[in-house]
Amino acid sequence: MALVSIPPFEEFYAAHRDRVYGLLVRRVGRQQADDAFQETFLRALRAYDGLRHAEQLGAWVTTIAERVVIDAHRRSRSTEKLGESEAWDGRPPHAELEHLAGELPPTERAAVVLRYGYDLDYDQIGAVLGSNATAARQAASAGVRRLRKELT
Amino acid sequence: MTVPAKLDERFRDAASAAGLLDAAYDVTDSPVGELLVAATDRGVCWIEFGPEETLDRLQRQVGTRLLRVPRRLTPVRQELDEYFSGERTTFDVDVDLAAVPAFQRHVLDELVRVPYGEVTTYGALATRIGKPRAARAVGGALNRNPVPIIVPCHRVIGASGSLVGYAGGLERKQLLLQLEGAALV
């Protein structure tokens, strides 16, 4: 697989901002979309330096946006409305990960996909998840353990 | 769905204020053509001539986290406008040469002392940094000056009085020297 070089953040942002904004308006409403939009791209910017390749950056930023949506729902104490199917709109970066990680809880799924699909280190994943490296590592290994159990 | 302009601007300002960028940049018009101007948290790190240039070279110099943030560049744009209208003879904005190798930085630091409207030669500049035989190396260092205009490499000419060279093209060098009223042979 040929490596696609990482574009300047401006190019990445310009290519995906409208789609991500539309997604956020649908998911959290126009009122909250502004904050969610800013949070999504700030998290993307924090993790951007750690990207090893530019494959499917659209799916990557969708993962981040979905995570921001979940955090926003948590904050507004309406997590009970978040069904398993509702928590994931975007396509994970790789088919095998989609297949494998699809059943994991949202945080574990995001950590697994970002670690093994995008090769981010735990500092960067922590930045995306809005937590830290330790929490990101725990979520990723919990996800992997759960996958192992499901596969055996 | 198009992102509202206000939200877009808000994000750009927030990214810059949070210190998350390798550099903020903007494109501004000038009598020597469009200029790509970029700044880190420490100061102006890049000025490039011509709109045909992309972000490629800037990205290689400072990193991938580049974002167009017009507000961050407002003070620089203002000083450049004043310079080009002849109202300003020295720049007050900070310059960031952290990405520049030591020898080149030494040359550029010395170059900044050449005042508005005056010129020096490659050889004289080499002497001033204590390396009188390094005129050619000085020329190379000036050729790769990341912040032309503000770091005034246009004020360095050949011993014979000829303009010799300029990364932005001799036409621009001549224009800048004429603007400053430098006496050319």
mmCIF file of C-alpha atoms in Angstrom:
data_model
loop_
_atom_site.group_PDB
_atom_site.id
_atom_site.type_symbol
_atom_site.label_atom_id
_atom_site.label_comp_id
_atom_site.label_asym_id
_atom_site.label_seq_id
_atom_site.Cartn_x
_atom_site.Cartn_y
_atom_site.Cartn_z
ATOM 1 C CA MET A 1 0.000 0.000 0.000
ATOM 2 C CA ALA A 2 1.511 3.329 -1.077
ATOM 3 C CA LEU A 3 1.792 5.848 1.700
ATOM 4 C CA VAL A 4 -0.198 9.016 1.133
ATOM 5 C CA SER A 5 1.718 11.928 2.623
ATOM 6 C CA ILE A 6 -0.025 13.962 5.292
ATOM 7 C CA PRO A 7 -1.467 17.162 3.788
ATOM 8 C CA PRO A 8 -1.196 20.521 5.574
ATOM 9 C CA PHE A 9 -3.930 20.750 8.204
ATOM 10 C CA GLU A 10 -5.595 23.551 6.223
ATOM 11 C CA GLU A 11 -6.160 21.187 3.287
ATOM 12 C CA PHE A 12 -7.530 18.446 5.517
ATOM 13 C CA TYR A 13 -9.814 20.924 7.306
ATOM 14 C CA ALA A 14 -11.087 22.492 4.067
ATOM 15 C CA ALA A 15 -11.819 19.058 2.604
ATOM 16 C CA HIS A 16 -13.873 17.788 5.546
ATOM 17 C CA ARG A 17 -15.351 20.760 7.437
ATOM 18 C CA ASP A 18 -18.664 20.939 5.575
ATOM 19 C CA ARG A 19 -19.413 17.230 5.804
ATOM 20 C CA VAL A 20 -18.472 17.109 9.495
ATOM 21 C CA TYR A 21 -20.588 20.185 10.213
ATOM 22 C CA GLY A 22 -23.575 18.580 8.474
ATOM 23 C CA LEU A 23 -23.096 15.385 10.456
ATOM 24 C CA LEU A 24 -22.942 17.293 13.746
ATOM 25 C CA VAL A 25 -26.047 19.341 12.960
ATOM 26 C CA ARG A 26 -27.929 16.087 12.366
ATOM 27 C CA ARG A 27 -26.581 14.471 15.513
ATOM 28 C CA VAL A 28 -26.720 17.250 18.128
ATOM 29 C CA GLY A 29 -28.846 19.955 16.485
ATOM 30 C CA ARG A 30 -27.881 23.340 15.188
ATOM 31 C CA GLN A 31 -27.663 24.842 18.694
ATOM 32 C CA GLN A 32 -24.885 22.556 19.862
ATOM 33 C CA ALA A 33 -23.264 21.944 16.502
ATOM 34 C CA ASP A 34 -20.959 24.980 16.723
ATOM 35 C CA ASP A 35 -19.273 23.843 19.933
ATOM 36 C CA ALA A 36 -19.092 20.250 18.733
ATOM 37 C CA PHE A 37 -17.571 21.377 15.439
ATOM 38 C CA GLN A 38 -14.854 23.391 17.128
ATOM 39 C CA GLU A 39 -14.145 20.598 19.604
ATOM 40 C CA THR A 40 -13.908 18.013 16.808
ATOM 41 C CA PHE A 41 -11.326 19.903 14.797
ATOM 42 C CA LEU A 42 -9.345 20.993 17.870
ATOM 43 C CA ARG A 43 -9.073 17.317 18.863
ATOM 44 C CA ALA A 44 -8.088 16.433 15.294
ATOM 45 C CA LEU A 45 -5.428 19.128 15.395
ATOM 46 C CA ARG A 46 -4.049 17.807 18.714
ATOM 47 C CA ALA A 47 -3.679 14.347 17.202
ATOM 48 C CA TYR A 48 -2.650 15.437 13.703
ATOM 49 C CA ASP A 49 1.071 15.391 14.361
ATOM 50 C CA GLY A 50 0.897 11.705 15.296
ATOM 51 C CA LEU A 51 -0.685 10.496 12.063
ATOM 52 C CA ARG A 52 1.582 8.077 10.235
ATOM 53 C CA HIS A 53 -0.377 8.035 6.989
ATOM 54 C CA ALA A 54 -3.162 9.972 5.291
ATOM 55 C CA GLU A 55 -5.382 7.008 4.398
ATOM 56 C CA GLN A 56 -9.043 7.780 4.920
ATOM 57 C CA LEU A 57 -8.694 10.948 6.947
ATOM 58 C CA GLY A 58 -12.419 11.419 6.409
ATOM 59 C CA ALA A 59 -13.199 8.284 8.396
ATOM 60 C CA TRP A 60 -10.657 9.358 10.996
ATOM 61 C CA VAL A 61 -12.260 12.744 11.621
ATOM 62 C CA THR A 62 -15.692 11.088 11.636
ATOM 63 C CA THR A 63 -14.458 8.869 14.475
ATOM 64 C CA ILE A 64 -13.465 12.000 16.369
ATOM 65 C CA ALA A 65 -16.783 13.754 15.647
ATOM 66 C CA GLU A 66 -18.730 10.718 16.868
ATOM 67 C CA ARG A 67 -16.680 10.740 20.032
ATOM 68 C CA VAL A 68 -17.450 14.436 20.569
ATOM 69 C CA VAL A 69 -21.158 13.702 20.046
ATOM 70 C CA ILE A 70 -21.026 10.980 22.702
ATOM 71 C CA ASP A 71 -19.283 13.326 25.134
ATOM 72 C CA ALA A 72 -21.869 16.023 24.442
ATOM 73 C CA HIS A 73 -24.707 13.564 25.106
ATOM 74 C CA ARG A 74 -23.009 12.470 28.337
ATOM 75 C CA ARG A 75 -22.718 16.049 29.482
ATOM 76 C CA SER A 76 -26.388 16.685 28.796
ATOM 77 C CA ARG A 77 -27.181 13.484 30.733
ATOM 78 C CA SER A 78 -29.074 11.913 27.892
ATOM 79 C CA THR A 79 -26.816 8.931 27.397
ATOM 80 C CA GLU A 80 -29.749 6.575 27.826
ATOM 81 C CA LYS A 81 -30.974 7.741 24.428
ATOM 82 C CA LEU A 82 -27.782 6.587 22.811
ATOM 83 C CA GLY A 83 -28.498 3.174 21.387
ATOM 84 C CA GLU A 84 -25.766 0.895 20.192
ATOM 85 C CA SER A 85 -26.591 1.556 16.544
ATOM 86 C CA GLU A 86 -26.848 5.309 16.971
ATOM 87 C CA ALA A 87 -23.361 5.667 18.334
ATOM 88 C CA TRP A 88 -21.655 4.944 15.043
ATOM 89 C CA ASP A 89 -22.394 6.632 11.735
ATOM 90 C CA GLY A 90 -19.003 6.671 10.122
ATOM 91 C CA ARG A 91 -17.114 3.913 8.437
ATOM 92 C CA PRO A 92 -14.126 2.645 10.412
ATOM 93 C CA PRO A 93 -10.848 2.890 8.535
ATOM 94 C CA HIS A 94 -10.384 -0.746 7.680
ATOM 95 C CA ALA A 95 -12.912 -3.398 6.823
ATOM 96 C CA GLU A 96 -11.495 -5.959 9.226
ATOM 97 C CA LEU A 97 -11.605 -3.460 12.073
ATOM 98 C CA GLU A 98 -15.155 -2.539 11.190
ATOM 99 C CA HIS A 99 -16.041 -6.164 11.337
ATOM 100 C CA LEU A 100 -14.125 -6.852 14.546
ATOM 101 C CA ALA A 101 -14.539 -3.673 16.541
ATOM 102 C CA GLY A 102 -18.116 -2.916 15.546
ATOM 103 C CA GLU A 103 -19.582 -4.532 18.653
ATOM 104 C CA LEU A 104 -17.325 -2.835 21.189
ATOM 105 C CA PRO A 105 -18.499 -0.027 23.479
ATOM 106 C CA PRO A 106 -17.811 3.401 21.864
ATOM 107 C CA THR A 107 -14.658 4.368 23.803
ATOM 108 C CA GLU A 108 -13.007 0.978 23.390
ATOM 109 C CA ARG A 109 -13.936 0.900 19.727
ATOM 110 C CA ALA A 110 -12.495 4.373 19.119
ATOM 111 C CA ALA A 111 -9.287 3.474 20.986
ATOM 112 C CA VAL A 112 -8.851 0.203 19.075
ATOM 113 C CA VAL A 113 -9.560 1.794 15.690
ATOM 114 C CA LEU A 114 -7.226 4.736 16.308
ATOM 115 C CA ARG A 115 -4.468 2.533 17.693
ATOM 116 C CA TYR A 116 -4.544 -0.291 15.165
ATOM 117 C CA GLY A 117 -6.252 1.372 12.202
ATOM 118 C CA TYR A 118 -4.405 4.696 12.325
ATOM 119 C CA ASP A 119 -1.308 3.797 14.268
ATOM 120 C CA LEU A 120 -1.723 6.753 16.641
ATOM 121 C CA ASP A 121 0.196 6.628 19.905
ATOM 122 C CA TYR A 122 -1.665 6.756 23.210
ATOM 123 C CA ASP A 123 -0.992 10.447 23.811
ATOM 124 C CA GLN A 124 -2.713 11.246 20.552
ATOM 125 C CA ILE A 125 -5.600 8.860 21.183
ATOM 126 C CA GLY A 126 -6.059 10.425 24.606
ATOM 127 C CA ALA A 127 -6.283 13.822 22.901
ATOM 128 C CA VAL A 128 -8.936 12.524 20.511
ATOM 129 C CA LEU A 129 -10.933 10.877 23.295
ATOM 130 C CA GLY A 130 -10.699 13.968 25.471
ATOM 131 C CA SER A 131 -8.912 11.987 28.189
ATOM 132 C CA ASN A 132 -5.235 11.023 28.516
ATOM 133 C CA ALA A 133 -2.670 8.436 27.422
ATOM 134 C CA THR A 134 -3.306 6.103 30.370
ATOM 135 C CA ALA A 135 -7.059 6.036 29.822
ATOM 136 C CA ALA A 136 -6.520 5.536 26.089
ATOM 137 C CA ARG A 137 -4.181 2.595 26.701
ATOM 138 C CA GLN A 138 -6.668 1.022 29.106
ATOM 139 C CA ALA A 139 -9.541 1.457 26.649
ATOM 140 C CA ALA A 140 -7.536 -0.077 23.808
ATOM 141 C CA SER A 141 -6.416 -3.093 25.832
ATOM 142 C CA ALA A 142 -9.910 -3.583 27.257
ATOM 143 C CA GLY A 143 -11.190 -3.527 23.671
ATOM 144 C CA VAL A 144 -8.610 -6.055 22.527
ATOM 145 C CA ARG A 145 -9.353 -8.335 25.509
ATOM 146 C CA ARG A 146 -13.046 -8.166 24.722
ATOM 147 C CA LEU A 147 -12.377 -8.965 21.064
ATOM 148 C CA ARG A 148 -10.228 -11.958 22.045
ATOM 149 C CA LYS A 149 -13.022 -13.272 24.242
ATOM 150 C CA GLU A 150 -15.553 -12.850 21.471
ATOM 151 C CA LEU A 151 -13.330 -14.578 18.970
ATOM 152 C CA THR A 152 -12.622 -17.648 21.100
ATOM 153 C CA MET B 1 -23.906 21.708 4.551
ATOM 154 C CA THR B 2 -21.572 24.710 4.473
ATOM 155 C CA VAL B 3 -19.906 25.759 7.705
ATOM 156 C CA PRO B 4 -21.078 29.275 8.671
ATOM 157 C CA ALA B 5 -18.284 31.811 8.063
ATOM 158 C CA LYS B 6 -18.391 32.965 11.685
ATOM 159 C CA LEU B 7 -17.909 29.446 13.010
ATOM 160 C CA ASP B 8 -15.095 28.830 10.557
ATOM 161 C CA GLU B 9 -13.361 31.998 11.726
ATOM 162 C CA ARG B 10 -13.978 31.089 15.368
ATOM 163 C CA PHE B 11 -12.322 27.717 14.934
ATOM 164 C CA ARG B 12 -9.300 29.229 13.190
ATOM 165 C CA ASP B 13 -8.820 31.777 15.975
ATOM 166 C CA ALA B 14 -9.274 29.102 18.677
ATOM 167 C CA ALA B 15 -6.714 26.790 17.047
ATOM 168 C CA SER B 16 -4.197 29.611 16.921
ATOM 169 C CA ALA B 17 -4.921 30.828 20.467
ATOM 170 C CA ALA B 18 -4.581 27.284 21.840
ATOM 171 C CA GLY B 19 -1.033 27.125 20.488
ATOM 172 C CA LEU B 20 -1.799 23.998 18.460
ATOM 173 C CA LEU B 21 -0.356 25.180 15.146
ATOM 174 C CA ASP B 22 3.120 24.803 13.732
ATOM 175 C CA ALA B 23 2.315 28.071 11.987
ATOM 176 C CA ALA B 24 -0.636 30.321 11.155
ATOM 177 C CA TYR B 25 -0.563 31.861 7.706
ATOM 178 C CA ASP B 26 -2.339 34.221 5.376
ATOM 179 C CA VAL B 27 -1.946 35.485 1.843
ATOM 180 C CA THR B 28 -1.650 39.218 1.359
ATOM 181 C CA ASP B 29 -1.331 41.482 -1.651
ATOM 182 C CA SER B 30 1.653 43.794 -2.148
ATOM 183 C CA PRO B 31 3.371 45.843 -4.857
ATOM 184 C CA VAL B 32 5.734 42.891 -5.392
ATOM 185 C CA GLY B 33 2.843 40.476 -5.845
ATOM 186 C CA GLU B 34 0.991 38.163 -3.487
ATOM 187 C CA LEU B 35 2.856 37.150 -0.352
ATOM 188 C CA LEU B 36 2.375 34.002 1.709
ATOM 189 C CA VAL B 37 3.077 35.142 5.274
ATOM 190 C CA ALA B 38 3.321 32.726 8.217
ATOM 191 C CA ALA B 39 3.992 33.066 11.934
ATOM 192 C CA THR B 40 4.645 30.736 14.851
ATOM 193 C CA ASP B 41 3.872 31.668 18.454
ATOM 194 C CA ARG B 42 7.308 33.275 18.526
ATOM 195 C CA GLY B 43 7.053 35.447 15.457
ATOM 196 C CA VAL B 44 7.058 35.669 11.667
ATOM 197 C CA CYS B 45 8.781 32.562 10.319
ATOM 198 C CA TRP B 46 8.027 32.665 6.597
ATOM 199 C CA ILE B 47 7.398 35.060 3.722
ATOM 200 C CA GLU B 48 7.112 33.614 0.238
ATOM 201 C CA PHE B 49 6.574 35.382 -3.061
ATOM 202 C CA GLY B 50 3.902 34.426 -5.512
ATOM 203 C CA PRO B 51 0.516 32.756 -5.277
ATOM 204 C CA GLU B 52 1.649 29.874 -7.485
ATOM 205 C CA GLU B 53 3.633 28.620 -4.530
ATOM 206 C CA THR B 54 1.844 26.102 -2.374
ATOM 207 C CA LEU B 55 2.266 25.284 1.302
ATOM 208 C CA ASP B 56 4.813 22.570 0.418
ATOM 209 C CA ARG B 57 7.962 24.440 1.321
ATOM 210 C CA LEU B 58 6.473 25.955 4.459
ATOM 211 C CA GLN B 59 5.318 22.505 5.522
ATOM 212 C CA ARG B 60 8.821 21.108 5.078
ATOM 213 C CA GLN B 61 10.239 23.987 7.099
ATOM 214 C CA VAL B 62 7.868 24.058 10.095
ATOM 215 C CA GLY B 63 5.455 21.091 10.030
ATOM 216 C CA THR B 64 2.004 19.970 8.858
ATOM 217 C CA ARG B 65 -0.131 21.836 11.345
ATOM 218 C CA LEU B 66 -0.680 24.859 9.115
ATOM 219 C CA LEU B 67 -3.901 26.845 9.172
ATOM 220 C CA ARG B 68 -4.939 30.073 7.515
ATOM 221 C CA VAL B 69 -5.665 32.476 10.375
ATOM 222 C CA PRO B 70 -6.016 36.015 8.958
ATOM 223 C CA ARG B 71 -6.474 37.616 12.378
ATOM 224 C CA ARG B 72 -3.174 36.222 13.691
ATOM 225 C CA LEU B 73 -1.341 37.806 10.765
ATOM 226 C CA THR B 74 -3.041 41.205 11.001
ATOM 227 C CA PRO B 75 -0.109 42.999 12.717
ATOM 228 C CA VAL B 76 2.334 41.641 10.134
ATOM 229 C CA ARG B 77 0.087 42.590 7.210
ATOM 230 C CA GLN B 78 -0.258 46.062 8.684
ATOM 231 C CA GLU B 79 3.497 46.572 9.005
ATOM 232 C CA LEU B 80 4.072 45.288 5.487
ATOM 233 C CA ASP B 81 1.415 47.688 4.150
ATOM 234 C CA GLU B 82 3.105 50.569 5.972
ATOM 235 C CA TYR B 83 6.485 49.504 4.640
ATOM 236 C CA PHE B 84 5.235 49.367 1.062
ATOM 237 C CA SER B 85 3.560 52.761 1.363
ATOM 238 C CA GLY B 86 6.860 54.210 2.572
ATOM 239 C CA GLU B 87 5.620 55.041 6.094
ATOM 240 C CA ARG B 88 7.705 52.384 7.829
ATOM 241 C CA THR B 89 11.470 51.910 7.713
ATOM 242 C CA THR B 90 11.919 49.276 10.448
ATOM 243 C CA PHE B 91 9.769 46.313 11.415
ATOM 244 C CA ASP B 92 8.555 45.845 14.989
ATOM 245 C CA VAL B 93 7.017 42.362 14.677
ATOM 246 C CA ASP B 94 9.063 39.519 16.139
ATOM 247 C CA VAL B 95 10.847 37.183 13.745
ATOM 248 C CA ASP B 96 11.250 33.459 14.459
ATOM 249 C CA LEU B 97 14.396 31.989 12.926
ATOM 250 C CA ALA B 98 14.469 28.919 15.193
ATOM 251 C CA ALA B 99 14.258 26.520 12.217
ATOM 252 C CA VAL B 100 17.272 28.142 10.544
ATOM 253 C CA PRO B 101 20.738 26.468 10.822
ATOM 254 C CA ALA B 102 23.353 28.261 12.961
ATOM 255 C CA PHE B 103 25.579 29.714 10.236
ATOM 256 C CA GLN B 104 22.645 31.048 8.241
ATOM 257 C CA ARG B 105 21.150 32.520 11.368
ATOM 258 C CA HIS B 106 24.411 34.267 12.137
ATOM 259 C CA VAL B 107 24.320 35.839 8.668
ATOM 260 C CA LEU B 108 20.661 36.864 8.969
ATOM 261 C CA ASP B 109 21.157 38.331 12.458
ATOM 262 C CA GLU B 110 23.945 40.500 11.084
ATOM 263 C CA LEU B 111 21.909 41.411 8.000
ATOM 264 C CA VAL B 112 19.120 42.883 10.115
ATOM 265 C CA ARG B 113 21.567 45.646 11.117
ATOM 266 C CA VAL B 114 21.804 46.957 7.567
ATOM 267 C CA PRO B 115 19.476 49.949 7.704
ATOM 268 C CA TYR B 116 16.634 50.913 5.396
ATOM 269 C CA GLY B 117 17.774 52.585 2.203
ATOM 270 C CA GLU B 118 21.364 51.317 2.472
ATOM 271 C CA VAL B 119 23.064 48.416 0.765
ATOM 272 C CA THR B 120 26.029 46.241 1.600
ATOM 273 C CA THR B 121 27.922 43.560 -0.326
ATOM 274 C CA TYR B 122 28.220 39.813 0.160
ATOM 275 C CA GLY B 123 31.912 40.264 0.959
ATOM 276 C CA ALA B 124 31.308 43.041 3.491
ATOM 277 C CA LEU B 125 28.661 40.957 5.232
ATOM 278 C CA ALA B 126 31.065 37.995 5.331
ATOM 279 C CA THR B 127 33.672 40.250 6.960
ATOM 280 C CA ARG B 128 31.143 41.499 9.486
ATOM 281 C CA ILE B 129 30.471 37.953 10.705
ATOM 282 C CA GLY B 130 34.233 37.367 10.971
ATOM 283 C CA LYS B 131 34.477 35.105 7.903
ATOM 284 C CA PRO B 132 35.874 37.398 5.187
ATOM 285 C CA ARG B 133 36.410 34.534 2.745
ATOM 286 C CA ALA B 134 32.871 33.210 3.029
ATOM 287 C CA ALA B 135 31.120 35.591 0.595
ATOM 288 C CA ARG B 136 29.754 32.672 -1.438
ATOM 289 C CA ALA B 137 28.409 30.896 1.650
ATOM 290 C CA VAL B 138 26.837 34.170 2.731
ATOM 291 C CA GLY B 139 25.127 34.347 -0.661
ATOM 292 C CA GLY B 140 23.748 30.847 -0.132
ATOM 293 C CA ALA B 141 22.495 31.732 3.330
ATOM 294 C CA LEU B 142 20.708 34.816 1.968
ATOM 295 C CA ASN B 143 19.212 32.822 -0.877
ATOM 296 C CA ARG B 144 17.485 30.591 1.644
ATOM 297 C CA ASN B 145 16.310 33.474 3.855
ATOM 298 C CA PRO B 146 12.872 32.300 5.082
ATOM 299 C CA VAL B 147 11.666 35.829 5.901
ATOM 300 C CA PRO B 148 12.578 38.114 2.976
ATOM 301 C CA ILE B 149 11.589 41.805 3.096
ATOM 302 C CA ILE B 150 11.510 41.864 6.928
ATOM 303 C CA VAL B 151 14.970 40.282 7.083
ATOM 304 C CA PRO B 152 16.311 42.505 4.308
ATOM 305 C CA CYS B 153 18.396 40.287 2.054
ATOM 306 C CA HIS B 154 17.448 42.611 -0.812
ATOM 307 C CA ARG B 155 19.967 45.091 0.686
ATOM 308 C CA VAL B 156 22.915 42.878 -0.231
ATOM 309 C CA ILE B 157 24.438 43.397 -3.695
ATOM 310 C CA GLY B 158 27.577 42.458 -5.579
ATOM 311 C CA ALA B 159 30.902 44.253 -5.109
ATOM 312 C CA SER B 160 30.553 45.731 -8.608
ATOM 313 C CA GLY B 161 27.192 47.235 -7.730
ATOM 314 C CA SER B 162 25.190 44.690 -9.704
ATOM 315 C CA LEU B 163 22.140 43.208 -8.027
ATOM 316 C CA VAL B 164 23.528 39.658 -8.486
ATOM 317 C CA GLY B 165 20.577 37.548 -7.334
ATOM 318 C CA TYR B 166 17.379 37.301 -5.323
ATOM 319 C CA ALA B 167 15.276 34.277 -4.466
ATOM 320 C CA GLY B 168 12.167 36.298 -5.373
ATOM 321 C CA GLY B 169 13.667 37.444 -8.704
ATOM 322 C CA LEU B 170 15.817 40.459 -9.542
ATOM 323 C CA GLU B 171 12.783 42.542 -10.527
ATOM 324 C CA ARG B 172 11.453 42.360 -6.991
ATOM 325 C CA LYS B 173 14.872 43.129 -5.506
ATOM 326 C CA GLN B 174 15.116 46.244 -7.645
ATOM 327 C CA LEU B 175 11.596 47.315 -6.713
ATOM 328 C CA LEU B 176 12.316 46.974 -2.982
ATOM 329 C CA LEU B 177 15.557 48.949 -3.277
ATOM 330 C CA GLN B 178 13.844 51.663 -5.312
ATOM 331 C CA LEU B 179 11.079 51.866 -2.734
ATOM 332 C CA GLU B 180 13.716 52.413 -0.046
ATOM 333 C CA GLY B 181 15.484 54.997 -2.197
ATOM 334 C CA ALA B 182 18.768 53.115 -2.048
ATOM 335 C CA ALA B 183 21.525 54.713 -4.128
ATOM 336 C CA LEU B 184 22.526 52.133 -6.722
ATOM 337 C CA VAL B 185 25.556 52.466 -8.930
#
